[in-house]
Coordinates of C-alpha atoms in Angstrom, one line a residue:
Chain G
M107 CA -11.4 144.6 234.5
K108 CA -14.6 143.4 232.7
M109 CA -16.7 145.5 235.2
I110 CA -14.6 148.7 234.4
Y111 CA -15.1 148.1 230.7
K112 CA -18.8 147.6 231.2
L113 CA -19.1 150.8 233.2
K114 CA -17.1 152.7 230.6
S115 CA -19.3 151.4 227.9
L116 CA -22.4 152.4 229.9
R117 CA -21.1 155.9 230.4
E118 CA -20.4 156.3 226.7
T119 CA -23.9 155.1 225.9
I120 CA -25.5 157.6 228.2
L121 CA -23.4 160.4 226.8
N122 CA -24.2 159.5 223.3
R123 CA -26.4 162.2 221.6
S124 CA -28.5 159.7 219.7
V125 CA -29.3 157.8 222.9
R126 CA -30.2 161.0 224.8
S127 CA -32.5 162.2 222.0
F128 CA -34.1 158.8 221.7
I129 CA -35.0 158.9 225.4
K130 CA -36.0 162.6 225.4
S131 CA -38.5 162.0 222.5
E132 CA -40.3 159.3 224.6
V133 CA -40.3 161.5 227.7
S134 CA -41.9 164.4 225.7
V135 CA -44.7 162.0 224.4
T136 CA -45.2 160.7 228.0
I137 CA -45.5 164.2 229.4
K138 CA -48.1 165.1 226.7
S139 CA -50.3 162.1 227.7
L140 CA -50.0 162.7 231.5
K141 CA -53.3 164.5 231.8
D142 CA -55.3 161.3 231.3
A143 CA -53.0 159.2 233.5
I144 CA -53.4 161.8 236.3
I145 CA -57.2 161.9 236.0
N146 CA -57.3 158.1 236.2
S147 CA -55.1 158.1 239.2
V148 CA -57.1 160.7 241.0
I149 CA -60.4 158.9 240.5
W150 CA -59.0 155.5 241.4
S151 CA -57.0 156.5 244.5
A152 CA -59.8 158.8 245.8
M153 CA -62.4 156.0 245.6
I154 CA -60.2 153.5 247.4
A155 CA -59.2 156.0 250.0
V156 CA -62.9 156.8 250.8
T157 CA -63.7 153.1 251.0
S158 CA -60.7 152.1 253.2
G159 CA -60.5 155.3 255.2
Y160 CA -64.2 155.8 256.0
I161 CA -66.6 153.1 254.8
L162 CA -64.7 150.1 256.0
Q163 CA -64.0 151.7 259.4
S164 CA -67.7 152.0 260.0
F165 CA -67.8 148.2 259.7
G166 CA -65.3 147.9 262.4
M167 CA -62.0 148.0 260.5
S168 CA -59.0 149.4 262.4
K169 CA -58.7 153.2 262.5
N170 CA -55.4 153.3 260.7
Y171 CA -56.5 151.0 257.9
G172 CA -56.8 154.0 255.6
E173 CA -53.2 154.9 256.2
F174 CA -52.2 151.3 255.8
Q175 CA -54.0 151.1 252.4
A176 CA -52.4 154.4 251.3
A177 CA -49.0 152.7 251.2
S178 CA -50.3 149.8 249.1
L179 CA -52.2 152.2 246.8
I180 CA -49.0 154.1 246.0
T181 CA -47.2 150.9 245.1
S182 CA -50.1 149.7 243.0
A183 CA -50.3 153.0 241.2
V184 CA -46.7 152.3 240.0
G185 CA -47.2 148.6 239.4
F186 CA -50.4 148.8 237.5
E187 CA -48.5 150.4 234.6
T188 CA -47.2 146.8 234.0
Y189 CA -50.4 145.6 232.3
R190 CA -50.7 148.7 230.1
T191 CA -47.0 148.2 229.0
I192 CA -47.4 144.5 228.2
F193 CA -50.6 145.4 226.2
R194 CA -48.8 148.2 224.3
L195 CA -45.7 146.1 223.6
L196 CA -47.6 143.1 222.4
S197 CA -50.0 145.1 220.2
D198 CA -47.0 146.8 218.6
I199 CA -45.2 143.5 218.0
E200 CA -48.3 142.0 216.4
G201 CA -49.3 145.1 214.5
E202 CA -47.3 148.2 213.4
K203 CA -43.9 146.8 214.6
I204 CA -42.6 150.3 215.5
I205 CA -40.3 148.6 217.9
L206 CA -38.4 147.1 214.9
Y207 CA -37.7 150.7 213.7
Y208 CA -36.2 151.4 217.0
F209 CA -34.0 148.3 216.8
S210 CA -32.8 149.5 213.3
L211 CA -31.3 152.7 214.9
P212 CA -27.6 152.8 215.4
I213 CA -27.9 152.4 219.2
K214 CA -27.5 149.4 221.4
S215 CA -30.7 147.3 221.5
N216 CA -30.7 147.4 225.3
V217 CA -31.3 151.2 225.1
V218 CA -34.7 150.5 223.7
F219 CA -35.6 148.6 226.9
F220 CA -33.7 151.1 229.1
R221 CA -36.0 153.8 227.7
L222 CA -39.0 151.8 228.9
C223 CA -37.5 151.8 232.4
V224 CA -36.9 155.6 232.3
I225 CA -40.6 156.2 231.3
F226 CA -41.7 153.8 234.0
A227 CA -39.7 155.7 236.6
L228 CA -41.0 159.1 235.3
N229 CA -44.6 157.8 235.4
G230 CA -43.9 156.3 238.8
V231 CA -42.6 159.5 240.3
I232 CA -45.6 161.5 239.0
M233 CA -48.3 158.9 239.8
S234 CA -47.0 158.3 243.3
T235 CA -46.9 162.0 244.0
V236 CA -50.4 162.5 242.7
T237 CA -51.7 159.5 244.6
L238 CA -50.0 160.7 247.8
L239 CA -51.6 164.2 247.4
V240 CA -55.0 162.7 246.8
L241 CA -54.7 160.4 249.7
K242 CA -53.7 163.3 252.0
A243 CA -56.7 165.3 250.7
V244 CA -59.1 162.5 251.3
L245 CA -57.7 160.9 254.5
W246 CA -56.5 164.2 255.9
N247 CA -55.6 163.5 259.6
Q248 CA -55.2 159.7 259.1
I249 CA -52.0 160.3 257.2
N250 CA -49.1 162.4 258.2
I251 CA -46.9 163.4 255.2
A252 CA -44.6 165.6 257.4
N253 CA -43.0 162.4 258.7
I254 CA -42.2 161.1 255.2
N255 CA -38.5 161.0 254.2
F256 CA -39.1 162.1 250.6
A257 CA -35.6 161.3 249.3
L258 CA -36.1 157.7 250.5
F259 CA -39.7 157.8 249.2
Y260 CA -38.6 158.6 245.6
L261 CA -35.7 156.2 245.8
V262 CA -38.1 153.4 246.6
V263 CA -40.6 154.6 243.9
I264 CA -37.8 154.5 241.3
V265 CA -36.6 151.1 242.4
I266 CA -40.2 149.8 242.3
A267 CA -40.7 151.4 238.8
S268 CA -37.5 149.8 237.5
L269 CA -38.7 146.4 238.8
F270 CA -42.1 146.6 237.1
A271 CA -40.5 148.0 233.9
T272 CA -38.3 144.9 233.6
F273 CA -41.2 142.7 234.8
S274 CA -43.3 144.1 231.9
I275 CA -40.5 143.1 229.4
F276 CA -40.2 139.7 231.0
L277 CA -44.0 139.0 230.9
T278 CA -44.3 140.4 227.3
A279 CA -41.6 137.9 226.3
Y280 CA -43.5 135.0 227.9
T281 CA -47.0 136.1 226.7
P282 CA -47.4 134.3 223.3
S283 CA -50.0 136.6 221.8
M284 CA -52.5 139.4 222.4
Q285 CA -55.2 136.7 222.7
K286 CA -53.4 135.2 225.7
I287 CA -52.9 138.5 227.5
G288 CA -55.9 137.7 229.7
N289 CA -54.1 134.6 231.0
T290 CA -51.1 136.7 232.0
L291 CA -53.4 139.1 233.9
M292 CA -55.4 136.3 235.7
R293 CA -52.6 133.9 236.3
V294 CA -49.7 136.2 237.1
L295 CA -50.5 139.9 237.7
F296 CA -53.7 139.5 239.9
P297 CA -52.3 136.7 242.0
I298 CA -49.0 138.5 242.8
W299 CA -51.0 141.6 243.5
F300 CA -53.4 139.9 246.0
M301 CA -50.7 137.7 247.5
G302 CA -48.3 140.7 247.6
G303 CA -49.7 142.2 250.7
Y304 CA -52.0 144.8 249.2
Q305 CA -54.4 144.3 252.1
F306 CA -52.1 142.7 254.7
S307 CA -48.5 143.1 256.0
F308 CA -45.9 140.3 256.0
A309 CA -46.1 140.2 259.8
A310 CA -49.8 139.7 259.6
A311 CA -49.4 136.9 257.1
K312 CA -46.8 135.2 259.3
S313 CA -49.0 135.4 262.4
I314 CA -51.6 133.4 260.5
S315 CA -49.5 130.9 258.6
N316 CA -45.8 130.5 257.8
V317 CA -46.8 128.9 254.5
V318 CA -48.9 131.9 253.5
A319 CA -46.1 134.3 254.5
C320 CA -43.5 132.3 252.5
M321 CA -45.8 132.3 249.5
S322 CA -46.3 136.1 249.7
L323 CA -42.5 136.5 249.6
V324 CA -42.5 135.2 246.0
S325 CA -44.4 138.4 244.9
P326 CA -42.4 141.5 244.2
Y327 CA -45.4 143.5 245.4
M328 CA -44.7 142.3 249.0
Y329 CA -41.3 143.9 249.1
A330 CA -42.6 147.0 247.4
N331 CA -45.5 147.4 249.8
E332 CA -43.4 146.7 252.9
A333 CA -40.8 149.2 251.8
M334 CA -43.5 151.8 251.2
R335 CA -45.2 151.1 254.5
G336 CA -41.8 151.5 256.3
I337 CA -41.6 155.1 254.8
I338 CA -45.3 156.2 255.1
L339 CA -46.7 154.5 258.3
S340 CA -45.9 156.0 261.6
S341 CA -45.9 152.6 263.4
G342 CA -46.0 148.8 262.7
E343 CA -43.8 145.8 262.0
F344 CA -42.5 145.6 258.5
I345 CA -39.6 144.0 256.6
P346 CA -36.7 146.5 256.8
I347 CA -36.5 148.9 253.8
W348 CA -32.9 148.0 252.9
K349 CA -33.8 144.3 252.7
C350 CA -36.8 145.1 250.5
L351 CA -34.7 147.3 248.2
T352 CA -32.0 144.6 247.9
V353 CA -34.5 142.0 246.9
L354 CA -36.2 144.4 244.5
V355 CA -32.9 145.2 242.8
I356 CA -32.0 141.5 242.5
M357 CA -35.4 140.8 241.0
T358 CA -35.0 143.7 238.6
V359 CA -31.6 142.3 237.4
I360 CA -33.1 138.8 236.9
F361 CA -36.1 140.1 235.0
W362 CA -33.9 142.4 232.9
K363 CA -31.5 139.6 231.9
I364 CA -34.0 136.9 231.2
G365 CA -36.7 139.2 229.7
I366 CA -34.4 140.9 227.3
S367 CA -32.7 137.8 226.1
K368 CA -36.1 136.1 225.5
I369 CA -37.7 139.0 223.8
K370 CA -34.7 139.5 221.5
R371 CA -34.9 135.8 220.5
R372 CA -38.6 136.2 219.9
L373 CA -38.2 139.2 217.7
D374 CA -35.1 137.7 216.2
I375 CA -33.0 140.8 216.4
I376 CA -29.3 141.4 216.8
Chain Z
M260 CA -24.3 160.7 200.5
N261 CA -21.8 157.8 200.8
S262 CA -21.1 155.5 198.0
N263 CA -20.7 152.0 199.2
L264 CA -20.5 148.4 197.9
Y265 CA -22.6 145.9 199.9
Q266 CA -21.7 142.2 199.6
I267 CA -23.9 139.5 201.0
Q268 CA -21.8 136.3 201.4
N269 CA -23.0 132.8 201.9
I270 CA -25.9 133.7 204.1
F271 CA -27.8 130.9 205.8
K272 CA -30.8 131.5 208.0
R273 CA -32.5 128.7 210.0
Y274 CA -35.7 129.0 212.1
G275 CA -36.0 125.8 214.2
K276 CA -35.3 123.0 211.8
K277 CA -36.3 124.9 208.7
D278 CA -33.7 126.5 206.4
I279 CA -35.2 129.8 205.2
L280 CA -32.0 131.0 203.3
K281 CA -29.4 128.6 201.9
D282 CA -26.0 129.9 200.9
V283 CA -27.3 133.2 199.5
S284 CA -24.6 135.5 198.0
F285 CA -25.0 138.6 195.9
S286 CA -23.8 142.2 195.8
I287 CA -25.3 145.6 195.7
P288 CA -23.1 148.0 193.7
E289 CA -23.0 151.7 194.5
K290 CA -25.6 153.9 193.0
S291 CA -27.6 151.0 191.6
I292 CA -31.1 149.6 192.0
V293 CA -31.2 145.9 192.7
G294 CA -34.4 143.9 192.5
L295 CA -34.8 141.0 194.8
V296 CA -37.6 139.0 193.3
G297 CA -39.3 135.8 194.6
L298 CA -42.6 134.2 195.4
N299 CA -44.3 134.6 198.8
G300 CA -42.3 132.7 201.4
S301 CA -39.1 132.6 199.3
G302 CA -37.2 134.4 202.1
K303 CA -37.1 138.0 200.6
T304 CA -38.2 139.8 203.8
T305 CA -35.8 137.7 206.0
L306 CA -33.0 138.4 203.6
S307 CA -33.7 142.2 203.5
S308 CA -33.9 142.2 207.3
I309 CA -30.4 140.5 207.5
V310 CA -29.0 143.0 204.9
S311 CA -30.4 145.9 207.0
G312 CA -28.6 144.6 210.1
L313 CA -31.8 144.1 212.0
K314 CA -31.9 140.3 212.1
P315 CA -28.9 138.0 212.6
C316 CA -28.0 135.3 210.1
T317 CA -27.2 131.7 211.2
S318 CA -24.0 131.9 209.2
G319 CA -22.4 134.0 206.5
D320 CA -21.4 137.6 206.4
V321 CA -22.6 141.0 205.2
L322 CA -19.8 143.2 204.0
L323 CA -19.7 146.9 203.5
N324 CA -16.7 148.0 201.4
G325 CA -15.0 144.7 202.2
K326 CA -15.4 145.0 205.9
T327 CA -17.8 142.8 208.0
A328 CA -20.9 144.7 209.2
Y329 CA -21.0 142.7 212.4
K330 CA -17.8 144.1 213.8
N331 CA -19.5 147.5 214.3
I332 CA -23.2 146.9 213.6
D333 CA -24.2 150.4 214.8
E334 CA -21.9 152.1 212.3
Y335 CA -23.2 149.8 209.6
K336 CA -26.8 150.6 210.5
R337 CA -26.0 154.3 209.9
T338 CA -25.7 153.6 206.2
I339 CA -29.0 151.8 205.9
G340 CA -32.6 153.0 205.4
L341 CA -35.1 150.2 206.0
C342 CA -38.6 150.7 204.7
P343 CA -40.6 147.6 205.7
Q344 CA -43.8 146.3 204.1
R345 CA -45.8 147.9 206.9
T346 CA -44.5 151.4 207.3
N347 CA -43.5 151.5 210.9
L348 CA -43.8 155.2 211.4
D349 CA -44.5 156.3 215.0
N350 CA -48.1 157.4 215.1
R351 CA -47.6 159.3 218.3
F352 CA -45.6 161.9 216.4
T353 CA -46.4 164.0 213.3
V354 CA -44.8 163.5 210.0
R355 CA -42.4 166.4 210.7
E356 CA -41.5 164.9 214.1
N357 CA -40.9 161.4 212.6
L358 CA -38.5 162.9 210.0
I359 CA -36.6 165.1 212.5
N360 CA -36.5 162.4 215.2
D361 CA -34.9 159.9 212.7
A362 CA -32.1 162.3 211.8
V363 CA -31.5 163.2 215.5
F364 CA -31.5 159.5 216.5
F365 CA -28.9 158.9 213.7
G366 CA -26.7 161.7 215.1
I367 CA -27.1 164.1 212.1
S368 CA -26.2 167.7 212.9
D369 CA -28.9 170.3 213.3
E370 CA -27.7 172.2 210.2
R371 CA -27.8 169.0 208.1
I372 CA -31.3 168.2 209.5
N373 CA -32.7 171.5 208.3
I374 CA -31.2 171.0 204.8
N375 CA -32.3 167.4 204.6
L376 CA -35.8 168.2 205.8
K377 CA -36.3 170.9 203.2
K378 CA -35.0 168.5 200.5
V379 CA -37.3 165.6 201.4
I380 CA -40.3 167.8 201.8
K381 CA -39.8 169.1 198.2
K382 CA -38.9 165.8 196.7
F383 CA -41.8 163.8 198.2
N384 CA -44.4 166.7 198.2
L385 CA -44.9 166.4 201.9
E386 CA -45.5 170.1 202.6
K387 CA -49.3 169.7 203.2
Y388 CA -48.9 166.6 205.4
L389 CA -46.1 167.7 207.8
D390 CA -48.4 168.3 210.7
F391 CA -50.4 165.1 210.1
K392 CA -50.0 162.0 212.2
P393 CA -48.9 159.1 209.9
A394 CA -52.1 157.2 210.7
A395 CA -54.0 159.9 208.8
L396 CA -52.0 159.4 205.5
S397 CA -52.9 157.2 202.6
G398 CA -50.8 154.0 201.9
G399 CA -48.8 155.8 199.2
Y400 CA -47.9 158.8 201.3
K401 CA -47.0 156.5 204.2
Q402 CA -44.5 154.8 201.9
R403 CA -43.2 158.2 200.8
V404 CA -42.7 159.4 204.4
S405 CA -41.0 156.1 205.1
I406 CA -38.5 156.6 202.3
A407 CA -38.1 160.3 203.2
R408 CA -37.2 159.2 206.8
A409 CA -34.4 157.0 205.4
L410 CA -33.1 159.9 203.4
M411 CA -33.1 162.1 206.5
H412 CA -30.2 160.2 208.0
E413 CA -28.4 160.1 204.6
A414 CA -28.6 156.4 204.2
S415 CA -26.5 155.1 201.3
L416 CA -28.6 151.9 200.9
I417 CA -32.4 152.1 201.0
I418 CA -34.1 148.8 201.4
L419 CA -37.7 148.8 200.2
D420 CA -39.6 145.6 201.2
E421 CA -42.6 145.1 199.0
P422 CA -43.2 148.9 198.7
T423 CA -46.2 148.8 196.4
L424 CA -48.1 146.1 198.3
G425 CA -51.8 147.2 198.5
L426 CA -51.3 150.4 196.5
D427 CA -53.4 151.4 193.5
P428 CA -51.7 151.5 190.0
N429 CA -51.3 155.3 189.9
T430 CA -49.7 155.4 193.4
R431 CA -47.5 152.5 192.4
K432 CA -46.3 154.3 189.4
S433 CA -45.5 157.5 191.3
L434 CA -43.7 155.5 193.9
W435 CA -41.5 153.9 191.3
D436 CA -40.7 157.4 190.0
V437 CA -39.6 158.2 193.5
V438 CA -37.3 155.1 193.6
K439 CA -35.8 156.1 190.2
N440 CA -35.0 159.4 191.7
L441 CA -33.1 157.9 194.7
K442 CA -30.5 156.5 192.3
E443 CA -29.9 160.0 190.9
E444 CA -29.4 161.1 194.5
G445 CA -26.5 158.7 194.8
C446 CA -28.3 156.0 196.8
S447 CA -28.3 152.3 196.2
V448 CA -31.7 150.7 196.4
L449 CA -32.7 147.1 197.2
I450 CA -36.3 146.4 196.3
T451 CA -38.0 143.2 197.2
T452 CA -41.2 142.5 195.2
H453 CA -43.0 139.9 193.1
Y454 CA -44.2 142.4 190.5
M455 CA -41.5 141.6 187.9
D456 CA -43.2 143.7 185.2
E457 CA -43.1 146.9 187.3
I458 CA -39.5 146.8 188.1
E459 CA -38.2 145.6 184.8
G460 CA -37.3 149.0 183.4
L461 CA -36.2 150.3 186.8
I462 CA -33.5 148.0 188.1
D463 CA -29.9 147.6 187.1
K464 CA -29.6 144.2 188.6
L465 CA -31.9 141.3 189.4
C466 CA -31.7 138.6 192.0
I467 CA -34.3 135.9 191.9
L468 CA -34.8 134.0 195.2
S469 CA -36.4 130.6 195.0
K470 CA -36.9 128.3 198.0
G471 CA -34.3 130.2 199.9
K472 CA -31.6 130.0 197.2
I473 CA -30.4 132.4 194.6
F474 CA -31.9 131.2 191.3
F475 CA -30.5 134.0 189.2
D476 CA -28.1 137.0 189.8
G477 CA -27.4 139.3 186.9
T478 CA -29.1 141.9 184.6
V479 CA -32.6 141.6 183.2
D480 CA -31.1 141.3 179.7
E481 CA -28.8 138.5 180.8
L482 CA -31.8 136.7 182.2
K483 CA -33.9 137.1 179.0
K484 CA -30.9 136.0 176.9
N485 CA -30.2 132.9 179.1
K486 CA -33.8 131.8 179.4
N487 CA -34.8 133.0 175.9
S488 CA -38.1 134.3 177.3
D489 CA -39.7 137.4 178.9
L490 CA -39.7 138.1 182.6
D491 CA -43.3 137.2 183.3
K492 CA -43.0 133.8 181.6
I493 CA -39.8 133.1 183.5
F494 CA -41.4 134.0 186.8
N495 CA -44.5 132.0 186.1
K496 CA -42.4 128.9 185.2
L497 CA -40.5 129.4 188.4
A498 CA -43.8 129.5 190.4
E499 CA -45.0 126.3 188.7
E500 CA -41.7 124.6 189.6
E501 CA -41.9 125.7 193.2
C502 CA -45.5 124.4 193.4
E503 CA -44.4 121.0 192.2

């Protein structure tokens, strides 16, 4: 009964004109600023693709390492938005406080956070597409995009984007000030990125040490990378996509619940 | 424009172990300007945020026409226009977009948006600045746009938190003229400030907040009569007492 009421309330919220306009305005701003984000993504992914697909191979790295890195690169392109979002949220909270204007609107305060997830998902879809195209152009025969199930690809991208959106809210809530943002980067974001299988698969970690493999499972990047590898790579042993998606969804719900409640307390809003 | 009576009843606000507001009660009658005066740290901004429906109170109630605001806070927020100390206009949008977006977010019809936009442009002399980003405006104009934004959604209570902070005397005077005009429009206005002299001729009602409590609630004339002194002297005496 409670679930039906919640779903009904969610449906009403989505159909609400104020809510739709609120989200639409942010989408329009995001689209206007896409040019810079695309240029950044092209430069970044092209450089890494050249390194992992050609330079490292000349030092004896496996021939399909370029393809392997391609999957991690797409995940990272979505995940790296996390730092930018924490930076943006914190600088606003400590400066202009535009977020408080949004909380003064006659809409549920969760919609302000939901909007962040929508923007993350939109960015994720665009950035992953751009990165995939750049990777194909640079790696050419090393990657076969004809084998990719694009419906599944974009489903995974949206789930990953939602996870990192809620993770941004969660980390913003626990970062005390702009001065401490470096600590969040060095103590949380970089470790989970490196330990999250950017350069290795879960199976590879397990073959070396069970402890290392277990540690890597704490990082959401591991599930995101493994799911993406399952879609992009033609062969290899990875955690099944449905298992990765389940864990990512559970993590998203946890970060959403804890992050929002903590940030609301921090901002002292209704 | 709606005409509403706002009542603030027995508000307590506690941060950790510190009581910021203690049993604060006052009312804001319709079409009136209420001055909320107090020293820095007396709890003015916290109180105005509670009245706006943005921050929760620890206990107490905010009533609109006798009904609690907390039962349907979104409906309550529709009647409020909050203009904080630092004008939180969205710098990614132009002045025009800030104004239109606000009305759209508050669910105002397209027809009313056009009417309201024309009205606020004329009232606040914004014609020249419509395509500017707020960051390019002077402090005085930012405040004007902030008030104009509140009028775009037809708020019946405009809350101005220290609106003249950091403004030069001329800009301050022109801003007070704007506030006077709001009353003629049918709005109620709650102004928080510590410039007693500036609001003396402007307000219908005065509430003095001291150490989180209401020290006085009434008209300026009543205060002068009771304390047998002018406003500045009363305020200075209060400041001395708080320092002790």
